[in-house]
XYZ file of C-alpha atoms in Angstrom:
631
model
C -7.229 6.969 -22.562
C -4.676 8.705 -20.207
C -3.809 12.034 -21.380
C -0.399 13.815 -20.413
C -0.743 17.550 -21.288
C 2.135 19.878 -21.160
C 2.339 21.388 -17.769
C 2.402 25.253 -18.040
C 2.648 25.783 -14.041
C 6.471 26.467 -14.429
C 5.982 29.269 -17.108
C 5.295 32.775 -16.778
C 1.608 33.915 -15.799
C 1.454 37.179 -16.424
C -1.050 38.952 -19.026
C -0.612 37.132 -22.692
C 2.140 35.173 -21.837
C -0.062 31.863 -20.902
C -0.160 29.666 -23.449
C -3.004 27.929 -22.304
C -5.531 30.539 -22.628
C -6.860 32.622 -25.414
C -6.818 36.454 -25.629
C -9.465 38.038 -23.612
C -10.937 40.973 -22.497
C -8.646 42.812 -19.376
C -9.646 42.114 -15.915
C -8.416 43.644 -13.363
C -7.317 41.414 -10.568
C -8.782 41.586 -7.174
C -7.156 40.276 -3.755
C -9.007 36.424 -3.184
C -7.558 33.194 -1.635
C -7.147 30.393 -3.758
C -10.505 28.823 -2.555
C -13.046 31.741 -3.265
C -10.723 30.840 -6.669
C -11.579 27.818 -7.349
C -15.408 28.161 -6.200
C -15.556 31.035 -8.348
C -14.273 29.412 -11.254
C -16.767 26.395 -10.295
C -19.097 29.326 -10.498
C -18.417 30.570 -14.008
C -18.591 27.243 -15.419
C -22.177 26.488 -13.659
C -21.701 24.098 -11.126
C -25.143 24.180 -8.710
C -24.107 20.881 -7.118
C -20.773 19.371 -5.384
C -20.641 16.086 -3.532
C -18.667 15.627 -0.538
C -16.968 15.341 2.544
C -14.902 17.942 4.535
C -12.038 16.980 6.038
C -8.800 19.064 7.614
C -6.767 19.610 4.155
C -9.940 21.135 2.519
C -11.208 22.723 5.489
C -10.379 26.414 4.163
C -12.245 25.488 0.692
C -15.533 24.426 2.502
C -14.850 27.446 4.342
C -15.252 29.718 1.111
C -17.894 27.081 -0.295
C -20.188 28.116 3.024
C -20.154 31.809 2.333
C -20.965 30.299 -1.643
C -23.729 27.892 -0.446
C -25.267 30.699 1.664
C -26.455 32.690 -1.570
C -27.531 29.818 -3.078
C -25.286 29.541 -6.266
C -23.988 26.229 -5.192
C -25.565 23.267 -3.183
C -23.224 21.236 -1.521
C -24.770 17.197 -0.650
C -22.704 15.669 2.160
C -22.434 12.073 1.399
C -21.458 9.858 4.067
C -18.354 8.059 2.522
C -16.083 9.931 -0.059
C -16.929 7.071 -2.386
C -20.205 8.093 -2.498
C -19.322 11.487 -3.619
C -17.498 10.252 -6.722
C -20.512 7.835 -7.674
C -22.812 10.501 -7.054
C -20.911 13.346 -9.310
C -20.750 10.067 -11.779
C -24.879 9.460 -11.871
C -24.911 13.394 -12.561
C -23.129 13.122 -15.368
C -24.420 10.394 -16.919
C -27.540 11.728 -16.564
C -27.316 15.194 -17.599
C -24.439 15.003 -19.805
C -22.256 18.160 -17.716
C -19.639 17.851 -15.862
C -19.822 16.078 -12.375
C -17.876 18.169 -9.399
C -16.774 16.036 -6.098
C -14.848 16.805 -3.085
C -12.797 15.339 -0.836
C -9.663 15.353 1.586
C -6.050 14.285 1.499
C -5.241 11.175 2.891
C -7.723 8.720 3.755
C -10.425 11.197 1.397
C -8.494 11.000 -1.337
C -7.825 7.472 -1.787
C -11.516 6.785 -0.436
C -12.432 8.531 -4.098
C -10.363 6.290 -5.841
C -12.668 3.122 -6.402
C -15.353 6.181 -8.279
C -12.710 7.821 -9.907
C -11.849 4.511 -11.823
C -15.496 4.065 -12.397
C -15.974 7.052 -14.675
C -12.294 6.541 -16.287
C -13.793 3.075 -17.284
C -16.866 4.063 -18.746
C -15.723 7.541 -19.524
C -17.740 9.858 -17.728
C -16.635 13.204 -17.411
C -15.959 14.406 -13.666
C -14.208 17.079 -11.598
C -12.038 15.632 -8.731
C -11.112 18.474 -5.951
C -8.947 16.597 -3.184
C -7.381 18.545 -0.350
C -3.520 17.920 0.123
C -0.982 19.076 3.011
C 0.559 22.317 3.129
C 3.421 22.305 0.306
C 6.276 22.656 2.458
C 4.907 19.525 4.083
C 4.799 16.871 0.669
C 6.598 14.550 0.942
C 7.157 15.090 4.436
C 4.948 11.976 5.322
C 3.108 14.677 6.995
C -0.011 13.728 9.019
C -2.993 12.695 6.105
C -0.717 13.122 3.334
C -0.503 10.731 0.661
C 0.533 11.099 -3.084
C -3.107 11.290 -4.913
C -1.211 12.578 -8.157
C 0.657 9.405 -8.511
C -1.952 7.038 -7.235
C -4.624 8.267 -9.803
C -1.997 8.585 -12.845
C -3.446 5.383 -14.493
C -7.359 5.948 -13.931
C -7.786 9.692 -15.265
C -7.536 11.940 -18.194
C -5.375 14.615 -16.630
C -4.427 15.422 -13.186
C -2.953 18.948 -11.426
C -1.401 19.726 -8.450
C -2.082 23.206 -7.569
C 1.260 25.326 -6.664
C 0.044 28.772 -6.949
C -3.206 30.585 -6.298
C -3.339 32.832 -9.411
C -2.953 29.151 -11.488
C -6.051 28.298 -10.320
C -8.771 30.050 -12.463
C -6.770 28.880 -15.502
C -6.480 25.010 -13.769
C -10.218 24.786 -13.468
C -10.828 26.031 -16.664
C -8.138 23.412 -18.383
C -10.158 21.145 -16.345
C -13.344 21.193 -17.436
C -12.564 21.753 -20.800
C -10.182 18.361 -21.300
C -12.583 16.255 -19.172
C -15.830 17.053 -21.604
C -14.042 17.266 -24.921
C -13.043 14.401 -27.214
C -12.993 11.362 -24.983
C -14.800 12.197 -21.949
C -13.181 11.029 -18.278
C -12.249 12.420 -15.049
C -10.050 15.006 -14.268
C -7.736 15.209 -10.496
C -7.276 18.604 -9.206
C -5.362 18.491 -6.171
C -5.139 21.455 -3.593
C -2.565 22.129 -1.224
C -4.136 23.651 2.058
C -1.886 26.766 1.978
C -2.648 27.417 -2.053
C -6.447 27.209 -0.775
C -5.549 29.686 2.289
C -2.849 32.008 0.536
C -4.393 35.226 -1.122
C -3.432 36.598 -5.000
C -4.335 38.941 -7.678
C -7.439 36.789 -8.629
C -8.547 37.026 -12.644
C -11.412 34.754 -13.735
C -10.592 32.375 -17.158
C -13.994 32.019 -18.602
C -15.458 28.849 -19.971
C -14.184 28.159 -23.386
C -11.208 30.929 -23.608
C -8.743 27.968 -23.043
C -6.774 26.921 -25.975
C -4.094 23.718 -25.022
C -0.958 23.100 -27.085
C -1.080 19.362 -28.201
C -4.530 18.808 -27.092
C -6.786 18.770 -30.477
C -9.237 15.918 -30.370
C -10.662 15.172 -33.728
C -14.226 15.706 -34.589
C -14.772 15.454 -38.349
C -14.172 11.978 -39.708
C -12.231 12.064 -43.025
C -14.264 11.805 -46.216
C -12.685 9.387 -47.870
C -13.078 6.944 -44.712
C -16.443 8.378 -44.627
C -17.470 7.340 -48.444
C -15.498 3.634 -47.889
C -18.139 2.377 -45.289
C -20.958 4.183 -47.329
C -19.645 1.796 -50.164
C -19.485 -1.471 -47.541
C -22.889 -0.244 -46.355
C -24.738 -0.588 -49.716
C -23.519 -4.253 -50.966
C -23.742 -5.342 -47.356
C -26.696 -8.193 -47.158
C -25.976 -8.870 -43.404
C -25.105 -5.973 -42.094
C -25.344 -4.886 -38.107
C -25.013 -1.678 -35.954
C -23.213 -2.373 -32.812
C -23.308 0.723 -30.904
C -21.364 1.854 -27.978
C -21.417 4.212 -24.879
C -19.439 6.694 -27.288
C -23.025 7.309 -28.792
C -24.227 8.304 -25.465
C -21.623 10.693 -24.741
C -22.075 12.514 -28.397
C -26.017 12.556 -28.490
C -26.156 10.625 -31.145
C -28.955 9.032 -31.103
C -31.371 10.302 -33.652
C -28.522 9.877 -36.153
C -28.294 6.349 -35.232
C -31.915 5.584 -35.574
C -31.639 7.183 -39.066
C -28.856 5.460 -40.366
C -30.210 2.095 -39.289
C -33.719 2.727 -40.891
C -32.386 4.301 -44.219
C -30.588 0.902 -44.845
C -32.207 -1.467 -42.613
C -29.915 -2.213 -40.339
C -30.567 -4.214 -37.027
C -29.070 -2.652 -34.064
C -27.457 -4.073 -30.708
C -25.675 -1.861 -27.774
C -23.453 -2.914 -25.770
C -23.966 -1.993 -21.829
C -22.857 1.364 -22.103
C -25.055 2.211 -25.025
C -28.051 1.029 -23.812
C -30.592 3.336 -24.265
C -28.679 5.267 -28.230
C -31.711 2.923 -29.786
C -35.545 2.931 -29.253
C -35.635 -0.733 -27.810
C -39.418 -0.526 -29.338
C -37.839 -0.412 -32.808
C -38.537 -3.118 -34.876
C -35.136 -3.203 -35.482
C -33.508 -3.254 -32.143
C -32.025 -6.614 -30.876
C -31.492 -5.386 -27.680
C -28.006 -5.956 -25.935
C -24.851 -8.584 -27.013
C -22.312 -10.201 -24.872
C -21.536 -12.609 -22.042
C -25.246 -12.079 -21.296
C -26.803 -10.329 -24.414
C -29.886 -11.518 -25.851
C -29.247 -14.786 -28.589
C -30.420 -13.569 -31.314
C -27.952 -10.291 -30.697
C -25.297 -12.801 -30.451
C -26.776 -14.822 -33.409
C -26.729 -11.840 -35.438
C -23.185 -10.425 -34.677
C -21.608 -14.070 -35.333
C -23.321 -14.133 -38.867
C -23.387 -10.614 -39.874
C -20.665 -9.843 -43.002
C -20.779 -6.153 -42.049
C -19.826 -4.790 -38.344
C -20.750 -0.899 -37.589
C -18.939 -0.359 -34.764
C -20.294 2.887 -33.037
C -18.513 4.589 -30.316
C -17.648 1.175 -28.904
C -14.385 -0.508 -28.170
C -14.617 -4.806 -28.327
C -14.780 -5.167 -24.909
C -14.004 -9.135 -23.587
C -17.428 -8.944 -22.199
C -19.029 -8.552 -25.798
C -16.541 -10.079 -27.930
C -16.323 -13.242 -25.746
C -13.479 -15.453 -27.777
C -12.365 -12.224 -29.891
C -10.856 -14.139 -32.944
C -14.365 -15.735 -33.227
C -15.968 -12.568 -33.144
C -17.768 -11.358 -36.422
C -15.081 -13.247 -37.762
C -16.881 -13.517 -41.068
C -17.688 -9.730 -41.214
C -16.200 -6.736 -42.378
C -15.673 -3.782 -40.012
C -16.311 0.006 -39.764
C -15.068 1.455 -36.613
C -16.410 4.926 -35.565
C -14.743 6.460 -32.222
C -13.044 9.956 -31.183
C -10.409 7.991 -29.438
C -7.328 7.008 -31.894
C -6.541 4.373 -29.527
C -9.170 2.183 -29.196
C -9.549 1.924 -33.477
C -7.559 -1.367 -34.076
C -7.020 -1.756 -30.763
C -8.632 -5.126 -30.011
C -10.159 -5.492 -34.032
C -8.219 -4.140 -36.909
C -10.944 -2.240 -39.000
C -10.673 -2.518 -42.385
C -12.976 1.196 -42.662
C -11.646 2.865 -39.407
C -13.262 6.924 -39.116
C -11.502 8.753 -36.022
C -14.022 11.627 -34.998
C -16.663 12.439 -32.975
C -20.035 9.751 -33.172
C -21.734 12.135 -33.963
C -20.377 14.689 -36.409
C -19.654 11.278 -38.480
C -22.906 10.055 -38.933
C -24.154 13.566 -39.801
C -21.858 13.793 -42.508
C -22.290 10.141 -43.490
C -25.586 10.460 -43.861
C -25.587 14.251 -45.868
C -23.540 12.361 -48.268
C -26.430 9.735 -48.940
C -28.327 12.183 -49.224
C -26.237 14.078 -51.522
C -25.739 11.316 -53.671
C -28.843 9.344 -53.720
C -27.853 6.203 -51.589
C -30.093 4.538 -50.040
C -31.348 0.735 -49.272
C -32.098 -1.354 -52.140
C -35.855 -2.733 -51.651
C -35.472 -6.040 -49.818
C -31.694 -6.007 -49.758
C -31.587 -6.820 -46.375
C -34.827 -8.816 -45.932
C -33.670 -12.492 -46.011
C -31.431 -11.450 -42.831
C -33.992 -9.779 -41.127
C -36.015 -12.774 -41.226
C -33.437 -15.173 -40.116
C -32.739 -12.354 -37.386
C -36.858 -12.567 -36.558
C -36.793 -16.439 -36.413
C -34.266 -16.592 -33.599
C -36.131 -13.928 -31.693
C -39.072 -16.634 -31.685
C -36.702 -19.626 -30.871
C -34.708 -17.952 -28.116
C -36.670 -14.727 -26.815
C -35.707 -14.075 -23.099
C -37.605 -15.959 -20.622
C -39.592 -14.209 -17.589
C -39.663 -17.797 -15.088
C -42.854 -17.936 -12.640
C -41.854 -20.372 -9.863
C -44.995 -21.835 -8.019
C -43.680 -20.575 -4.249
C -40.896 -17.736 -5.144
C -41.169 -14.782 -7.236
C -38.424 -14.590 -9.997
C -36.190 -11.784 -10.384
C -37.037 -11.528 -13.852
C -40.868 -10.835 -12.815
C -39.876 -8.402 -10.628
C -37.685 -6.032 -13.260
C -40.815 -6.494 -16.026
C -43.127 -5.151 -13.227
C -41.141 -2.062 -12.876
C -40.715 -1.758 -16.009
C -44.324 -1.457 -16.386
C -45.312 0.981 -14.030
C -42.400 3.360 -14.327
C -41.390 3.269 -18.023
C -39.674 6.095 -18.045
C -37.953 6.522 -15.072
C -34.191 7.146 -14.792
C -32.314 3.415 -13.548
C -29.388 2.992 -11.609
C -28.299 -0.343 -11.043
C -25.695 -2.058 -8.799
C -23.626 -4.949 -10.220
C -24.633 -8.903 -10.858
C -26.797 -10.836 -12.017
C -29.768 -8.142 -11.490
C -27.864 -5.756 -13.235
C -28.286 -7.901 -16.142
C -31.665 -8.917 -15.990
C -32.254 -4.801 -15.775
C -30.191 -5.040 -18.963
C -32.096 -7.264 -20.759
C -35.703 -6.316 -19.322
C -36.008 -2.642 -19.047
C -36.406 -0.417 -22.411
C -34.445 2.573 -21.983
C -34.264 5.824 -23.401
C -31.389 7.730 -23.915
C -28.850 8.436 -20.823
C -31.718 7.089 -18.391
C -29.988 3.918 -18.083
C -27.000 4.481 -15.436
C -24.189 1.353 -14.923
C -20.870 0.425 -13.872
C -19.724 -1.221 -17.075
C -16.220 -1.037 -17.655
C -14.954 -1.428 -13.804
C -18.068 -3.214 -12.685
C -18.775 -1.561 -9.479
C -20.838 -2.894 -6.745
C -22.173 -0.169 -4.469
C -22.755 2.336 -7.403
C -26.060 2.287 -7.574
C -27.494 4.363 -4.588
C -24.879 7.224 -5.035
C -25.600 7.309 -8.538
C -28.914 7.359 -8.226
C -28.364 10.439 -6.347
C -26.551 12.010 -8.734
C -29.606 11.558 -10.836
C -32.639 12.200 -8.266
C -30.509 15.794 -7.958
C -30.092 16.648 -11.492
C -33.498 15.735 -11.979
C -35.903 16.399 -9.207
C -38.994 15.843 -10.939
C -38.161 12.702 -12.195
C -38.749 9.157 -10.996
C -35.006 7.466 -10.376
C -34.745 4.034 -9.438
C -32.330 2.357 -8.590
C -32.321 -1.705 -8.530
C -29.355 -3.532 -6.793
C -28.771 -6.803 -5.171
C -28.577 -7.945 -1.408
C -24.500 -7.412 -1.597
C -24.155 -4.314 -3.366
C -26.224 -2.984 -1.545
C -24.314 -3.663 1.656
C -21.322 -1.987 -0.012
C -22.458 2.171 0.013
C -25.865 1.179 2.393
C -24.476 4.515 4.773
C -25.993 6.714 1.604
C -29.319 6.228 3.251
C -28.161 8.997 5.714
C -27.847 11.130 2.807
C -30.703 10.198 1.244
C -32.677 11.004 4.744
C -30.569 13.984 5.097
C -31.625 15.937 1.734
C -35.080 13.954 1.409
C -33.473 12.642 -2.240
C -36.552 10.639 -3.200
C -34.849 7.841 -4.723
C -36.552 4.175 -4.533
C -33.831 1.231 -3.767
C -35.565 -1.850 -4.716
C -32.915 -4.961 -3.777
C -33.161 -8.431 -5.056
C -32.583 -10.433 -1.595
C -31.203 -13.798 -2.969
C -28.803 -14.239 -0.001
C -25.812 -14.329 -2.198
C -22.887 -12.740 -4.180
C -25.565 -13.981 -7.001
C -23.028 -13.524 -9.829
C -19.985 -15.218 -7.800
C -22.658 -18.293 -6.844
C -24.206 -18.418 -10.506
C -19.999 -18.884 -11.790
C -19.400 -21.271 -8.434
C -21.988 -23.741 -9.809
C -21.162 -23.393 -13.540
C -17.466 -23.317 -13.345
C -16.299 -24.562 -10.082
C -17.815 -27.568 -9.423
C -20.641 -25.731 -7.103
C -17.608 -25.011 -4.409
C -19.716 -22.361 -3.218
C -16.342 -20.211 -1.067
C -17.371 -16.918 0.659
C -20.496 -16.432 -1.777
C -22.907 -16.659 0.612
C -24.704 -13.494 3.021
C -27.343 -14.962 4.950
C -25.465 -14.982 8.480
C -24.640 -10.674 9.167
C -27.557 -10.130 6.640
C -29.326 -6.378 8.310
C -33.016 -6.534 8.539
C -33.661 -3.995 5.018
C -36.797 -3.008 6.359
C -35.896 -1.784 9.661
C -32.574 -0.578 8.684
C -34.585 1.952 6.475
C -36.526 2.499 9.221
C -33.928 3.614 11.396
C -32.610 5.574 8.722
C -36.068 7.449 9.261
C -37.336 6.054 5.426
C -40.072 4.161 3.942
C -38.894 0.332 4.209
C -40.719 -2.167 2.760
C -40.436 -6.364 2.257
C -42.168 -8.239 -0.679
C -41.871 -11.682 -0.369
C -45.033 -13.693 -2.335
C -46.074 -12.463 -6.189
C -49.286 -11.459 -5.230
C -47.860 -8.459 -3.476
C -45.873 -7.671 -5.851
C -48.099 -4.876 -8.456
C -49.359 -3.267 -5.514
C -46.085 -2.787 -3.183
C -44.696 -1.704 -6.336
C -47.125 0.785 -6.902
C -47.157 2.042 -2.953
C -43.460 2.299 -3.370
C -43.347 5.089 -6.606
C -46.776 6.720 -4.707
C -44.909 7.508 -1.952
C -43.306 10.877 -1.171
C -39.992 9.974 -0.370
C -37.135 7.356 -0.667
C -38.183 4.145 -0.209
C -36.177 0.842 0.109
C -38.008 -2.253 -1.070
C -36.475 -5.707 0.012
C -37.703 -8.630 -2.407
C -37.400 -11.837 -1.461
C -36.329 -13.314 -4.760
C -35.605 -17.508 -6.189
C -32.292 -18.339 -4.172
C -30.922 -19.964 -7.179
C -32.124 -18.262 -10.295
C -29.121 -17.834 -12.706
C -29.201 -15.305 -15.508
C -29.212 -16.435 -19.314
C -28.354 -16.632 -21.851
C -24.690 -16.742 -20.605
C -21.567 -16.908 -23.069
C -18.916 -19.160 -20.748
C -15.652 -17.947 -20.581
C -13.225 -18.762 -23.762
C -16.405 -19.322 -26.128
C -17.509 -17.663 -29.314
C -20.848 -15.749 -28.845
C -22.917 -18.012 -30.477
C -22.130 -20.774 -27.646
C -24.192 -19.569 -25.602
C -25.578 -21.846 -22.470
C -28.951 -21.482 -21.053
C -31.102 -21.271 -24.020
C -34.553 -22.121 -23.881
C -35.759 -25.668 -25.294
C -37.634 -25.628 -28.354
C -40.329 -27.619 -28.273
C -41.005 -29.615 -31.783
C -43.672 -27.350 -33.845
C -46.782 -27.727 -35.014
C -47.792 -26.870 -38.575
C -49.521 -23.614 -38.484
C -50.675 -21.101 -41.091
C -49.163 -18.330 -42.583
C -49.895 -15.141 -41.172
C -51.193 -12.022 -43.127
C -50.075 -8.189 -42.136
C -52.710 -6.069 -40.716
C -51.256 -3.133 -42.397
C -50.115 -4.449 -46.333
C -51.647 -7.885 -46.272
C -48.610 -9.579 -47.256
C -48.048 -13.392 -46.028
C -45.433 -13.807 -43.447
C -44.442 -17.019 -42.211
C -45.635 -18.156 -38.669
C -41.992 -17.425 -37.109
C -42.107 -13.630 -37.964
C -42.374 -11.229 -35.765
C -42.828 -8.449 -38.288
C -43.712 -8.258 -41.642
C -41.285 -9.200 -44.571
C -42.306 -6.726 -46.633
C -43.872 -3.141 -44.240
C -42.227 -4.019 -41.092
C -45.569 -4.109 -39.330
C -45.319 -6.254 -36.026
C -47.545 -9.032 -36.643
């Protein structure tokens, strides 16, 4: 996704002569170092919060961002680890859709970033990076905190600047913002030498959306004719299935979705990322597919002989053995980014443009032209699809003396339907997955890089963008471990995000693989000895800590823990050894799925009649055959 733009920092920046910005309006310049600049520009492009850390490089821009913060344009939250900062400005984004802003110095700050800066690369989040650097007379120097956060970040963002001259900087920022929202989203590195930030010029503001780039034209209307081919594959599909992606997030798509798959029937799964594009109420929703998607997901996506690939990209984790993957189905593949159509799947309908924009004009021309889903076209697959959701639904275990982790994510669910979630990495990031019904961009992950320790930050990120909202953020005894110095920051700014932790005492992904793959060799998986006390490392932390360790505490600690007026961190004392199904094993097809609940033999039962058209189902619906009604 790496995109090298031409650099225009060597040409000419006088009036009209940059090619990178469009006519405007005259302004005339005014005297202003290069950090009032860049906070200015911040400004103009409504930034109200940066995370971060100060440090000596970017000491003169946090000396320009106080005299900011003290109107009140900007709030600055001090995390207490730069990796925080980048996971925080992450959860923003995700959650509000803008642009996420985050700070940090050269050196040690810089690279500290890195780990979040891959995060949103992976999963495409858009993001503003601001690093300090050395004075340029000093690069490549080996000068004291200098190290090369250009060339280190190359692979893991969208475009990257260093800074050489003051009066580039409006037009930087504005290049900035602009390449890391449009087409595909992803972070963008602006690096500041402490001189450029220090040294005054003849300041004139670029606004938002004046900047034009030479070579940089992502598409946004798929072509017609690609667009008409899958409306053809569409109609004489009988098995057809929408597998939608995090690219549906990022365009909004989601009423577009939900009308495409209910004008022709279509079941829908999501992948991580696009968790939340699809009412998971919908009749029609089969929840998520993968390594640990729901069966009849994986069922359906083995058997289907139509693929709708939306804003997704065949990731290993959902494909599992790729040449086994909807092997006996044709493919449309929707996605802004050229490279990822045919990338991992050759398509044989591929439509470059924006999610979005496609399925509005895919679905004008149905309605242009009439098309539309033949009565009970689709129905014999919908039932088969409805029998495996009542042979392999996703089990909720009740142990006699633990409480499951599974009970513990359908409790939450319960009580705070429709919070914001944040989740850390692991096995409770897939029970979330699988358990929670999300609605769109209040589900926040680490997909592609799989980051443990994201969840706190991000949930940050959220809790700030959305004050009034409940966030939540559910991680595991070892993620948790990895960002736990965020409680300072969550103490700091009173950020009333809850942190409930599933206490296992293990890496319980790493053990769950030990004892499935490696002969139960359990190496290094195992925190017990060094584990803190949760509760009283809250507690000195000066928030609510809490410990539920029997089920019968479990509704009402829940409910004490969203009552209360603050963050809270709840440590549950989960099964040791519960493993997370269904589970596709390395190397297998989807449908090979381990962990599968036993069918018991069944017992002859009636048919059962709709409530709604009185039509007689068979006892393994779910819904009706012939109104959709759930039964």
């Amino acid at each position: 996704m790496t995109v090298r733009l031409p650099s225009f920092t060597s040409l000419p920046q006088t009036e009209n002569q940059n090619p990178a910005v469009t006519k405007a309006p005259v302004v005339t310049p005014k005297r202003a170092t290069g950090g009032f600049a860049l906070l200015d520009s911040l400004l103009r492009h409504e930034v109200e919060y940066i995370f971060g850390y100060p440090g000596g490089a970017i000491l003169p821009i946090y000396d320009d961002l106080y005299k900011v913060e003290a109107t009140g344009a900007i709030k600055h939250i001090l995390v207490r680890h730069e990796q925080g900062a980048a996971h925080a400005a992450d959860g923003y984004a995700r959650a509000t859709g803008k642009v996420g802003v985050c700070f940090g110095t050269s050196g040690p700050g810089a690279t500290n970033l890195v780990t979040g800066i891959a995060t949103a690369y992976m999963d495409s989040i858009p993001m503003i990076v601001v690093t300090g650097q050395v004075p340029r007379a000093s690069i490549g120097t080996d000068a004291f905190q200098e190290t090369d956060i250009y060339g280190i970040t190359l692979p893991i963002v969208k475009h990257s600047y260093v800074v050489r001259d003051p009066k580039d900087m409006a037009r930087i920022v504005a290049e900035a913002f602009h390449i890391a929202s449009t087409g595909r989203p992803g972070p963008v590195l602006i690096d500041v030498p402490k001189d450029v930030a220090l040294e005054e010029c003849d300041y004139v503001p670029v606004e938002p959306g004046t900047v034009k780039l030479r070579g940089y034209r992502p598409t946004v209307k798929g072509n017609p004719r690609q667009i008409n081919a899958a409306i053809q594959l569409i109609r004489h599909s009988r098995r057809p299935l929408l597998y939608v992606g995090g690219g549906a997030i990022a365009a909004g798509a989601h009423a577009e979705i939900q009308e495409l798959a209910e004008l022709f029937n279509i079941p829908v799964t999501t992948t991580l990322m696009g968790i939340g594009a699809f009412d998971e109420h919908h009749p029609l929703a089969l929840g998520m597919l993968g390594m640990h998607g729901t069966a009849y997901a994986n069922f359906a996506v083995t058997d289907c002989d139509l693929l709708i690939c939306v804003g997704a990209r065949f990731d290993d984790r959902v494909t599992g053995k790729l040449d086994e993957f909807a092997s006996h189905a044709k493919v449309i593949h929707i996605d802004i980014d050229p490279a990822e159509v045919g990338k991992n799947r050759v398509p044989e309908v591929p439509i470059v443009g924006d999610v979005r924009h496609v399925l509005i004009d895919l679905l004008r021309r149905c309605r242009e032209t009439g098309v539309k889903s033949i009565p009970n076209q689709n129905q014999e697959w919908l039932n088969l699809i409805n029998r495996w959701r009542q042979d392999y639904p996703l089990e909720v275990p009740q142990h006699p003396d633990s409480i499951s982790p599974q009970e513990v994510i359908v409790e939450i669910a319960s009580q705070a339907p429709h919070a914001f979630y944040t989740t850390d990495v692991g096995q409770h990031q897939m029970w979330a997955a699988q358990f929670l019904k999300n609605g769109p961009r209040r589900w926040i992950s680490s997909a592609g890089l799989g980051t443990m320790g994201f969840g706190v930050p991000a949930a940050m990120g959220a809790k700030v963008a959305f004050p009034d909202e409940e966030v939540i953020c559910i991680s595991g005894d070892a993620s948790f471990q990895m960002c736990l110095q965020e409680l300072g920051t969550l103490a700091q700014y009173g950020i009333n995000v809850k942190t409930l932790i599933m206490n296992n005492g293990w890496q319980g992904m790493v053990r769950q693989w030990q004892q499935a793959f490696y002969g139960e060799r359990y190496s290094c998986s195992n925190m017990e000895v060094g584990m803190p006390d949760i509760e009283l490392l809250a507690k000195a932390y000066g928030i609510k800590g809490m410990v539920i360790d029997s089920r019968d505490q479990l509704k009402d600690a829940i409910a004490e823990m969203l009552a209360h007026n603050g963050p809270v961190v709840v440590d549950v004392r989960v099964t040791r050894d519960e493993n997370c199904y269904p589970m596709v094993a390395p190397g297998k097809s989807n449908a090979q799925m381990i962990g599968l609940p036993k069918q018991p033999p069944k017992a002859a039962v009636e048919p059962v009649a709709c409530s709604h058209c009185g039509a007689t189902n068979p006892p393994t619906h779910n819904f009706c055959s012939e109104c959709g009604t759930k039964l």
